[in-house]
Coordinates of C-alpha atoms in Angstrom, one line a residue:
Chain A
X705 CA 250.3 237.9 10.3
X706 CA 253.5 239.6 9.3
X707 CA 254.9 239.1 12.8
X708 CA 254.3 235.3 12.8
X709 CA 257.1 235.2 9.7
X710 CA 260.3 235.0 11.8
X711 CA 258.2 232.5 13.8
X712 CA 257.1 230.3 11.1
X713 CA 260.8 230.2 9.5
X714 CA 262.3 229.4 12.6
X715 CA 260.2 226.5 13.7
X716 CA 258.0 225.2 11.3
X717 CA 259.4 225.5 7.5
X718 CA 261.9 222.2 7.9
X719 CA 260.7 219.4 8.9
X720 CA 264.2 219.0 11.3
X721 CA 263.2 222.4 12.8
X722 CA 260.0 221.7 13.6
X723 CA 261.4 218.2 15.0
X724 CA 264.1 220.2 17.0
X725 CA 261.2 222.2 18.7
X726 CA 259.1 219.7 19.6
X727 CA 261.3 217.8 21.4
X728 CA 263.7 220.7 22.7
X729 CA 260.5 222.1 24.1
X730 CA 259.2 219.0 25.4
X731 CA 262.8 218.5 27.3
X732 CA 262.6 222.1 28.8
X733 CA 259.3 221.8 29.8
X734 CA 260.0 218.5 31.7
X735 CA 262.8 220.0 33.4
X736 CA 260.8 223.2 34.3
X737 CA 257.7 221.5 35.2
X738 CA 259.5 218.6 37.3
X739 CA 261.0 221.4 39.3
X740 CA 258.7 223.5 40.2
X741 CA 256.0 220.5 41.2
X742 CA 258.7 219.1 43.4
X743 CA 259.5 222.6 45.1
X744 CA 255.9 222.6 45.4
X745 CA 254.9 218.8 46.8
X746 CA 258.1 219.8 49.6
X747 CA 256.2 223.0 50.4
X748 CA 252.9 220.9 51.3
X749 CA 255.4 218.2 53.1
X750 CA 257.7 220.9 55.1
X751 CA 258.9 219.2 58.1
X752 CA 257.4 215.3 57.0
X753 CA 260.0 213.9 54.7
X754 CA 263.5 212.5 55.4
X755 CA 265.3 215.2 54.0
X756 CA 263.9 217.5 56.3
X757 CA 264.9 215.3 59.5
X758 CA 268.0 213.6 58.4
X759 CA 270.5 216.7 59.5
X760 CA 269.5 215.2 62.8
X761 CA 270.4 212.2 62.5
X762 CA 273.9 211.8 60.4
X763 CA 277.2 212.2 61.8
X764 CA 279.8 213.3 59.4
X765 CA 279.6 216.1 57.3
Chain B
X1011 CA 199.8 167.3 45.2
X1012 CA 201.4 170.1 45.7
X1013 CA 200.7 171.4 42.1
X1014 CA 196.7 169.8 43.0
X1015 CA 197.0 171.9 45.9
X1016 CA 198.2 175.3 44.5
X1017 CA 195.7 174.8 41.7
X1018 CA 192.9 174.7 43.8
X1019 CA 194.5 178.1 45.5
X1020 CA 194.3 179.7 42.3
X1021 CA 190.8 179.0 41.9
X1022 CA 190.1 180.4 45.5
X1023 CA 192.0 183.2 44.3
X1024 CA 189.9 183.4 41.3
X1025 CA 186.8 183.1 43.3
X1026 CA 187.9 185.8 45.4
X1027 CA 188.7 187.8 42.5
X1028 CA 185.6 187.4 40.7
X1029 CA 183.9 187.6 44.3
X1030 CA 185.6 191.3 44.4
X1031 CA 184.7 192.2 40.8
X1032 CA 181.5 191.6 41.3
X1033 CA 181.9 193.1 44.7
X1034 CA 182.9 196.4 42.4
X1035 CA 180.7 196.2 40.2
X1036 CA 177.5 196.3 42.8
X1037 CA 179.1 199.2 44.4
X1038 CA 179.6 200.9 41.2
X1039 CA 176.1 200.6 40.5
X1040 CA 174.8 201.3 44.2
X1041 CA 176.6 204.5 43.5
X1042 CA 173.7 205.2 40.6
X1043 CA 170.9 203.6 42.6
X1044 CA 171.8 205.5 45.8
X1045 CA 171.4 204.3 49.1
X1046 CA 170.1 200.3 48.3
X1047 CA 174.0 199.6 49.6
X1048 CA 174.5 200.5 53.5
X1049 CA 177.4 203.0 53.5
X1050 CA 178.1 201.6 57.1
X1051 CA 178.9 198.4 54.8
X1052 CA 181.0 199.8 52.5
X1053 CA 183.3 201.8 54.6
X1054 CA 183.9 198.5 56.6
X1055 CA 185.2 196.6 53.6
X1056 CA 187.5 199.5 52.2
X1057 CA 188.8 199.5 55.7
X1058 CA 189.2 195.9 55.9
X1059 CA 190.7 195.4 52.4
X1060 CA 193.4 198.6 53.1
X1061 CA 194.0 196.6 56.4
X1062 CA 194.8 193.4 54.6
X1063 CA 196.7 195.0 51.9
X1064 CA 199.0 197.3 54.3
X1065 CA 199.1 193.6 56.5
X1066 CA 200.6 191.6 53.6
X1067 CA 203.1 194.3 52.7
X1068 CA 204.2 194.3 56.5
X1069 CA 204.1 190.5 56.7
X1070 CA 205.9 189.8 53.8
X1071 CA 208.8 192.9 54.4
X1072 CA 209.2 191.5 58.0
X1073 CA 209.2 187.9 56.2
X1074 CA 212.0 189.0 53.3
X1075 CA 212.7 192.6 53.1
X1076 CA 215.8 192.7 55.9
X1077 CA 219.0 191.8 55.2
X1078 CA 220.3 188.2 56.2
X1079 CA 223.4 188.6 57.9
X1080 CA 225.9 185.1 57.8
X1081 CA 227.6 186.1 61.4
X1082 CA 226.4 188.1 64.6
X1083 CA 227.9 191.6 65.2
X1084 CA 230.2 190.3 67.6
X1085 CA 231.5 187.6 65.1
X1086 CA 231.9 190.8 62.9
X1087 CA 233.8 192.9 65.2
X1088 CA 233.3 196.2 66.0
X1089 CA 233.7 198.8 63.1
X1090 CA 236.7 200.7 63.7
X1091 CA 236.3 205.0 64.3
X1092 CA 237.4 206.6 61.0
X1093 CA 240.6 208.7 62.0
X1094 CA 241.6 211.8 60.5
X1095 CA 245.0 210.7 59.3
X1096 CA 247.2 212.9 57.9
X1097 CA 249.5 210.6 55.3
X1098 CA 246.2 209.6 54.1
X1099 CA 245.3 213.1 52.1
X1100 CA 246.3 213.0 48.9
X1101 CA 249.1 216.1 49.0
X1102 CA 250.6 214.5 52.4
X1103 CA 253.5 212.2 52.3
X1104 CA 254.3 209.8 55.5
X1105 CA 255.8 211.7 58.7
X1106 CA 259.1 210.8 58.6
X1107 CA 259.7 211.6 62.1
X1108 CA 256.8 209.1 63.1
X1109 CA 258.0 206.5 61.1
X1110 CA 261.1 206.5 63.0
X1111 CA 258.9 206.5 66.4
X1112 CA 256.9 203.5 65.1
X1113 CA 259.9 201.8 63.9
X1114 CA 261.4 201.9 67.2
X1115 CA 257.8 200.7 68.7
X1116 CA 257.8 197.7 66.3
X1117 CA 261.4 196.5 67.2
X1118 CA 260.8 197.1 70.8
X1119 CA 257.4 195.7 71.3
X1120 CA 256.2 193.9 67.9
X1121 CA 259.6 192.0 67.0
X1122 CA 259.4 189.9 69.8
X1123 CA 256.3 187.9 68.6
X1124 CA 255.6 189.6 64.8
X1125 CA 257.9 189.0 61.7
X1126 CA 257.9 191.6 59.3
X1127 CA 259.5 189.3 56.6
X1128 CA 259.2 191.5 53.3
X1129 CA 261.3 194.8 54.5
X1130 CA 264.9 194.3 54.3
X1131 CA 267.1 196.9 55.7
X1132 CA 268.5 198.9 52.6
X1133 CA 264.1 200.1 52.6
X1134 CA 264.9 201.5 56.2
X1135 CA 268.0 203.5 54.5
X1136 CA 266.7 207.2 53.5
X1137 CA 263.2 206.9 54.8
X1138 CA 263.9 206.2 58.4
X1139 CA 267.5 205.3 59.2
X1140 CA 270.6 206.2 58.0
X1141 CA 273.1 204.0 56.3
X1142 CA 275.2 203.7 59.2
X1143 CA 272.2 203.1 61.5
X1144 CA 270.9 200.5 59.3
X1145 CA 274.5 198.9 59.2
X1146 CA 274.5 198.3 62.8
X1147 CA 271.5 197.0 63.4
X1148 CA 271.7 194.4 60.2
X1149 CA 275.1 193.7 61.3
X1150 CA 273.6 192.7 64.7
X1151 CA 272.0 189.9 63.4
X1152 CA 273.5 186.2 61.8
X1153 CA 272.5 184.9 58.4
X1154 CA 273.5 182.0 56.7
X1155 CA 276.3 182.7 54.1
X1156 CA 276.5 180.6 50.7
X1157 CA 278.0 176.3 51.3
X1158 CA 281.7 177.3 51.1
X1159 CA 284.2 175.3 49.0
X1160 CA 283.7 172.0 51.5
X1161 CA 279.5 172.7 51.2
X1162 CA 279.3 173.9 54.5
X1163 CA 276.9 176.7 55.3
X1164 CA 278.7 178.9 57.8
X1165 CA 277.2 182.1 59.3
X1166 CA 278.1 185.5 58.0
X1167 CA 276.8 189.5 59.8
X1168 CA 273.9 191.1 58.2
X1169 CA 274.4 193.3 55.3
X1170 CA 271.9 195.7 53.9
X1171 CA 270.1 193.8 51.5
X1172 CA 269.0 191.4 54.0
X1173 CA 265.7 191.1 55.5
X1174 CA 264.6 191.3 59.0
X1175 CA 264.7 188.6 61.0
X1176 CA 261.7 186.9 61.9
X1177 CA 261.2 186.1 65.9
X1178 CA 260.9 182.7 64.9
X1179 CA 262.3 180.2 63.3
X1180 CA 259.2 178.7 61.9
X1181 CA 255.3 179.5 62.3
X1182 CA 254.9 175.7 64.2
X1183 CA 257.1 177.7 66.8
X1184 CA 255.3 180.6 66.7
X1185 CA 252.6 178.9 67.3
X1186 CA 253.4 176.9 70.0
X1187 CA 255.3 180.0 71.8
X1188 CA 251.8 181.8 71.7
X1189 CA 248.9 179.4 72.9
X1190 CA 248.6 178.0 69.5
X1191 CA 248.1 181.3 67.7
X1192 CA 249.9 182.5 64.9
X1193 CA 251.2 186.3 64.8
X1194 CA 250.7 187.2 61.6
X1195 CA 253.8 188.5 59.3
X1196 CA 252.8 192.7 59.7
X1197 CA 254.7 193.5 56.6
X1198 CA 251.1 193.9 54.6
X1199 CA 249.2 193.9 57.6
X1200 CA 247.4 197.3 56.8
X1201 CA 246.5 196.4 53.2
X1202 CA 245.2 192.7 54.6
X1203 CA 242.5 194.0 57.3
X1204 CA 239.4 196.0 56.4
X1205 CA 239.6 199.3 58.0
X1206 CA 243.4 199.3 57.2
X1207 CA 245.1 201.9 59.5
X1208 CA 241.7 202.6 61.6
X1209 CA 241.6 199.1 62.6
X1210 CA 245.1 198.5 63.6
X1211 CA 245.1 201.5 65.9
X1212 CA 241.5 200.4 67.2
X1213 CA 242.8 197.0 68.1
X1214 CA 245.9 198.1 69.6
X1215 CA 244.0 200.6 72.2
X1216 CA 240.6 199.0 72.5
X1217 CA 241.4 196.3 74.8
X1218 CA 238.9 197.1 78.1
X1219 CA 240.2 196.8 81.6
X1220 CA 237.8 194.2 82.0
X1221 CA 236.0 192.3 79.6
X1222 CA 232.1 193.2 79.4
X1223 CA 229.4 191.4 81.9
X1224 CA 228.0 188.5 79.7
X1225 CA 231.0 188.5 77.4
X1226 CA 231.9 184.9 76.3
X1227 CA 235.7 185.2 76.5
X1228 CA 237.9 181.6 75.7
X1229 CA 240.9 180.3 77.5
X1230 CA 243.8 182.1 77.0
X1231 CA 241.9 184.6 74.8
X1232 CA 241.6 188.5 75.5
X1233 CA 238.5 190.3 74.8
X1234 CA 238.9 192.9 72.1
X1235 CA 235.5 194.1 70.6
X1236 CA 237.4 195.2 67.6
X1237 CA 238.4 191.6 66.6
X1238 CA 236.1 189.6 64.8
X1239 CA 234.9 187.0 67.3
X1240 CA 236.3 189.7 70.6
X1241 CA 238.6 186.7 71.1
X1242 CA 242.3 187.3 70.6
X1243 CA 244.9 185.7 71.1
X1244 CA 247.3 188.6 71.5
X1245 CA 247.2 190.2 74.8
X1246 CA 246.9 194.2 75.5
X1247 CA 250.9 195.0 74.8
X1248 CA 250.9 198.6 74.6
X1249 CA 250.6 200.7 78.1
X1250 CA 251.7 204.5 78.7
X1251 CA 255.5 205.0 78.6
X1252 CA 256.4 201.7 77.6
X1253 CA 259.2 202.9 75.2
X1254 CA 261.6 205.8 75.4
X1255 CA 261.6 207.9 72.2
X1256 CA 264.9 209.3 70.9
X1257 CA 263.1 212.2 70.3
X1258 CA 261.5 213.1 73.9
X1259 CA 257.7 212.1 72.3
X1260 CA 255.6 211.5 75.6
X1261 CA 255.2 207.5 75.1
X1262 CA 251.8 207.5 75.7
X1263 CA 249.5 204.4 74.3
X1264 CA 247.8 206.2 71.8
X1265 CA 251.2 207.9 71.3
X1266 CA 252.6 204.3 70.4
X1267 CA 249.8 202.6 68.8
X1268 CA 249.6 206.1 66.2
X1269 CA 253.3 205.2 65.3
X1270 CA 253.8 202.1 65.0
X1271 CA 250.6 201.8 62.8
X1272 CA 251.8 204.5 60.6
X1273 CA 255.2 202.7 60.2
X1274 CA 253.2 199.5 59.4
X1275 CA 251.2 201.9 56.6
X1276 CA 254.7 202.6 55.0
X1277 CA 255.9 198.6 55.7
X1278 CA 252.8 197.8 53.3
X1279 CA 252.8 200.5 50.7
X1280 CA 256.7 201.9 50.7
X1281 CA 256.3 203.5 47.2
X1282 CA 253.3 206.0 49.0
X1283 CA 255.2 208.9 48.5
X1284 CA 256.6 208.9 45.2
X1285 CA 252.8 207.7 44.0
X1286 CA 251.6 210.4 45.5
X1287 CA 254.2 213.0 44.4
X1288 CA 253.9 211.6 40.6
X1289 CA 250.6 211.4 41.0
X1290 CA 250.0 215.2 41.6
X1291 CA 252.3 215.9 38.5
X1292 CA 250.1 213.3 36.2
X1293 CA 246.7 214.9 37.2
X1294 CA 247.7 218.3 37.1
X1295 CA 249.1 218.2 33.4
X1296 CA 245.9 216.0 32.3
X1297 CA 243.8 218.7 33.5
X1298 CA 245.7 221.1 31.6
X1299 CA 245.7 218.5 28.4
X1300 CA 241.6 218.2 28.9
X1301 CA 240.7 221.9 29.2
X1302 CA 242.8 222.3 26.3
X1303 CA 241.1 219.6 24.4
X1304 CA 238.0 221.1 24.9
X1305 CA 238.9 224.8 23.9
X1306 CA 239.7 223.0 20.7
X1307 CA 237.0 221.4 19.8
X1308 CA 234.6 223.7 20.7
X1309 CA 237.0 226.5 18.5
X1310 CA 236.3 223.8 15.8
X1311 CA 232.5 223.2 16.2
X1312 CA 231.8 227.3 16.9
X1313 CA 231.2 227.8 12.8
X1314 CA 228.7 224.4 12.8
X1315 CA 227.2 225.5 16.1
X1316 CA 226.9 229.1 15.4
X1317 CA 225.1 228.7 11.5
X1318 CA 221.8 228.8 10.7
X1319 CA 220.2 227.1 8.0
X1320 CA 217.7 229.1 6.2
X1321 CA 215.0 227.9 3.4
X1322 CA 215.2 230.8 0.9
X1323 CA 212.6 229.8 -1.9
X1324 CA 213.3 230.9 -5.7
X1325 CA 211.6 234.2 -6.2
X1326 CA 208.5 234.6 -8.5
X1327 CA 207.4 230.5 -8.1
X1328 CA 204.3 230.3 -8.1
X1329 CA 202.3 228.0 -5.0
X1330 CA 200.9 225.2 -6.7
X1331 CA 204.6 224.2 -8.1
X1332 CA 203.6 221.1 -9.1
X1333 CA 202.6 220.8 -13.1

């Protein structure tokens, strides 16, 4: 129980804090989870989409 | 009279009835006084009544019990083979690479007789084309600009947000540049026929050589068995190596007809991929969000599911309690 103490005072004693978390987390967690499913939906699609055909196609760069 | 009539059934009926109750009855009781009843008898009438009964089932299934269909096969068309497409499963997005084959096929082939009158050109930008492509071919075309300061409506190059041209400038035209049948707009063409993608690419590659013997095929009609009726207007248009792919894809038929009907999949449902893509996320967090759900409440419920109620009587009461 004694280790949950910093925890609890961090997070949860203010109302702001606990405010703070919840949508700090919420923000990370989109971020983190938005990446990784993409990284993952391009990994099923390798070769099908536009981005993975366009180099063939454009003429500057 | 016909009430009269199907009274007077009834009391046949009844007569029969009461003819076969009493028929019961005597053979109940011949079963007692064995052997005043000819068994020879008997087994005649079981057979003959389990005839009758298994006769009126049959009658009246063969009567009622099929289903009535409205049209003949042939007026139903031929169901389409069920093809194994790949941006159909639900982790595959569109082949970009074929949308550009089947893009090519429509312009080529297709434009000449189909509009496609809901894609405009900034759609093709980033899926198939790129924005210079795009610019040149809208540019190739002539729209109408805005009535100017004197009201006149002058004609201007195509821009981006314009839409493809149609081949025609009205369907009376279209109509009366194809034997009086209209090409239908192809924009939502694989959302508006049952069998969606299968039936497109089964129309486009089932015309025969010849039509069958005994096929009933009208003037300036071509005989297609997937097309409700086999009559269709629209002649066989694709044939091996009919277009040149950019990308060195033999041009084969199938080849062609696979393309261009997975480019008309995208011209119908253009938001596929992202669904699909958003979709994943969506499920994938609700499962986590409902296995969770569930860990809870059963963590709640474990102290009501895991008690016991026990009847502990007061000690020493005697068992006649009541005074």
């Amino acid at each position: 129980m004694a280790a949950a103490r910093p925890f609890y005072n961090a997070l949860f004693r203010r109302n702001w804090q606990m405010l703070g978390a919840v949508f700090g987390g919420a923000f990370a967690f989109e971020m983190v989870y938005d990446t990784s499913m993409n990284k993952l939906w391009d990994n099923l699609n390798r070769g099908r989409q536009w981005k993975d055909i366009r180099s063939k196609y454009v003429e500057e760069e | 009279m016909l009430a009269r009539s199907g009274l007077r059934s009834t009391r046949i009926l009844n007569g029969a009835r009461n003819g076969a109750t009493a028929f019961t009855k005597r053979s109940i009781s011949s079963n007692s006084r064995a052997s005043t009843e000819s068994p020879m008898k008997l087994n005649v009438t079981v057979a003959a009544s389990t005839a009758l009964a298994i006769g009126s089932v049959a009658w009246y299934y063969h009567l009622y019990g099929s289903t009535a269909h409205a049209m003949t096969p042939a007026e139903e068309g031929l169901h389409p083979t069920a093809y194994p497409w790949v941006h159909q499963q639900w982790l595959k997005t569109f082949d970009h690479q074929t949308l550009r084959r089947g893009f090519q096929v429509y312009r080529e082939v297709c434009a000449a007789c189909h509009s496609l009158s809901r894609v405009p050109y900034r759609t093709l930008v980033g899926t198939i084309l790129t924005v210079d492509e795009a610019k040149e071919l809208a540019e190739e075309n002539e729209y109408d600009t805005e009535p100017n300061d004197e009201g006149e409506i002058e004609k201007r190059p195509g821009k981006l947000s314009d839409y493809i041209p149609a081949p025609y400038k009205n369907d009376e035209a279209a109509r009366a540049a194809n034997n009086g049948a209209l090409p239908p707009d192809l924009s939502l063409i694989v959302k508006g026929r049952h069998g969606g993608c299968d039936y497109i690419f089964s129309l486009l590659t089932g015309y025969p050589e010849e039509p069958p013997a005994g096929a009933q095929v009208g003037a300036g009609l071509n005989f297609n068995p997937y097309f409700p009726g086999t009559g269709i207007a629209m002649a066989r248009v694709l044939y091996d190596g009919l277009v040149e792919y950019e990308d060195e894809t033999p041009a084969s038929a199938s080849q062609m007809a696979k393309d261009v009907t997975e480019f008309l999949n995208w011209a119908a449902e253009p938001e596929m991929d992202d669904r699909k893509r958003m979709g994943v996320k969506v499920l994938t967090v609700t499962a986590v969000l409902f296995a969770l759900s569930v860990w809870v409440k059963r963590y709640k419920w474990a102290t009501l599911k895991s008690r016991k109620i026990v009847y502990d009587p007061p000690k020493g009461a005697s068992n006649n309690v009541r005074s």
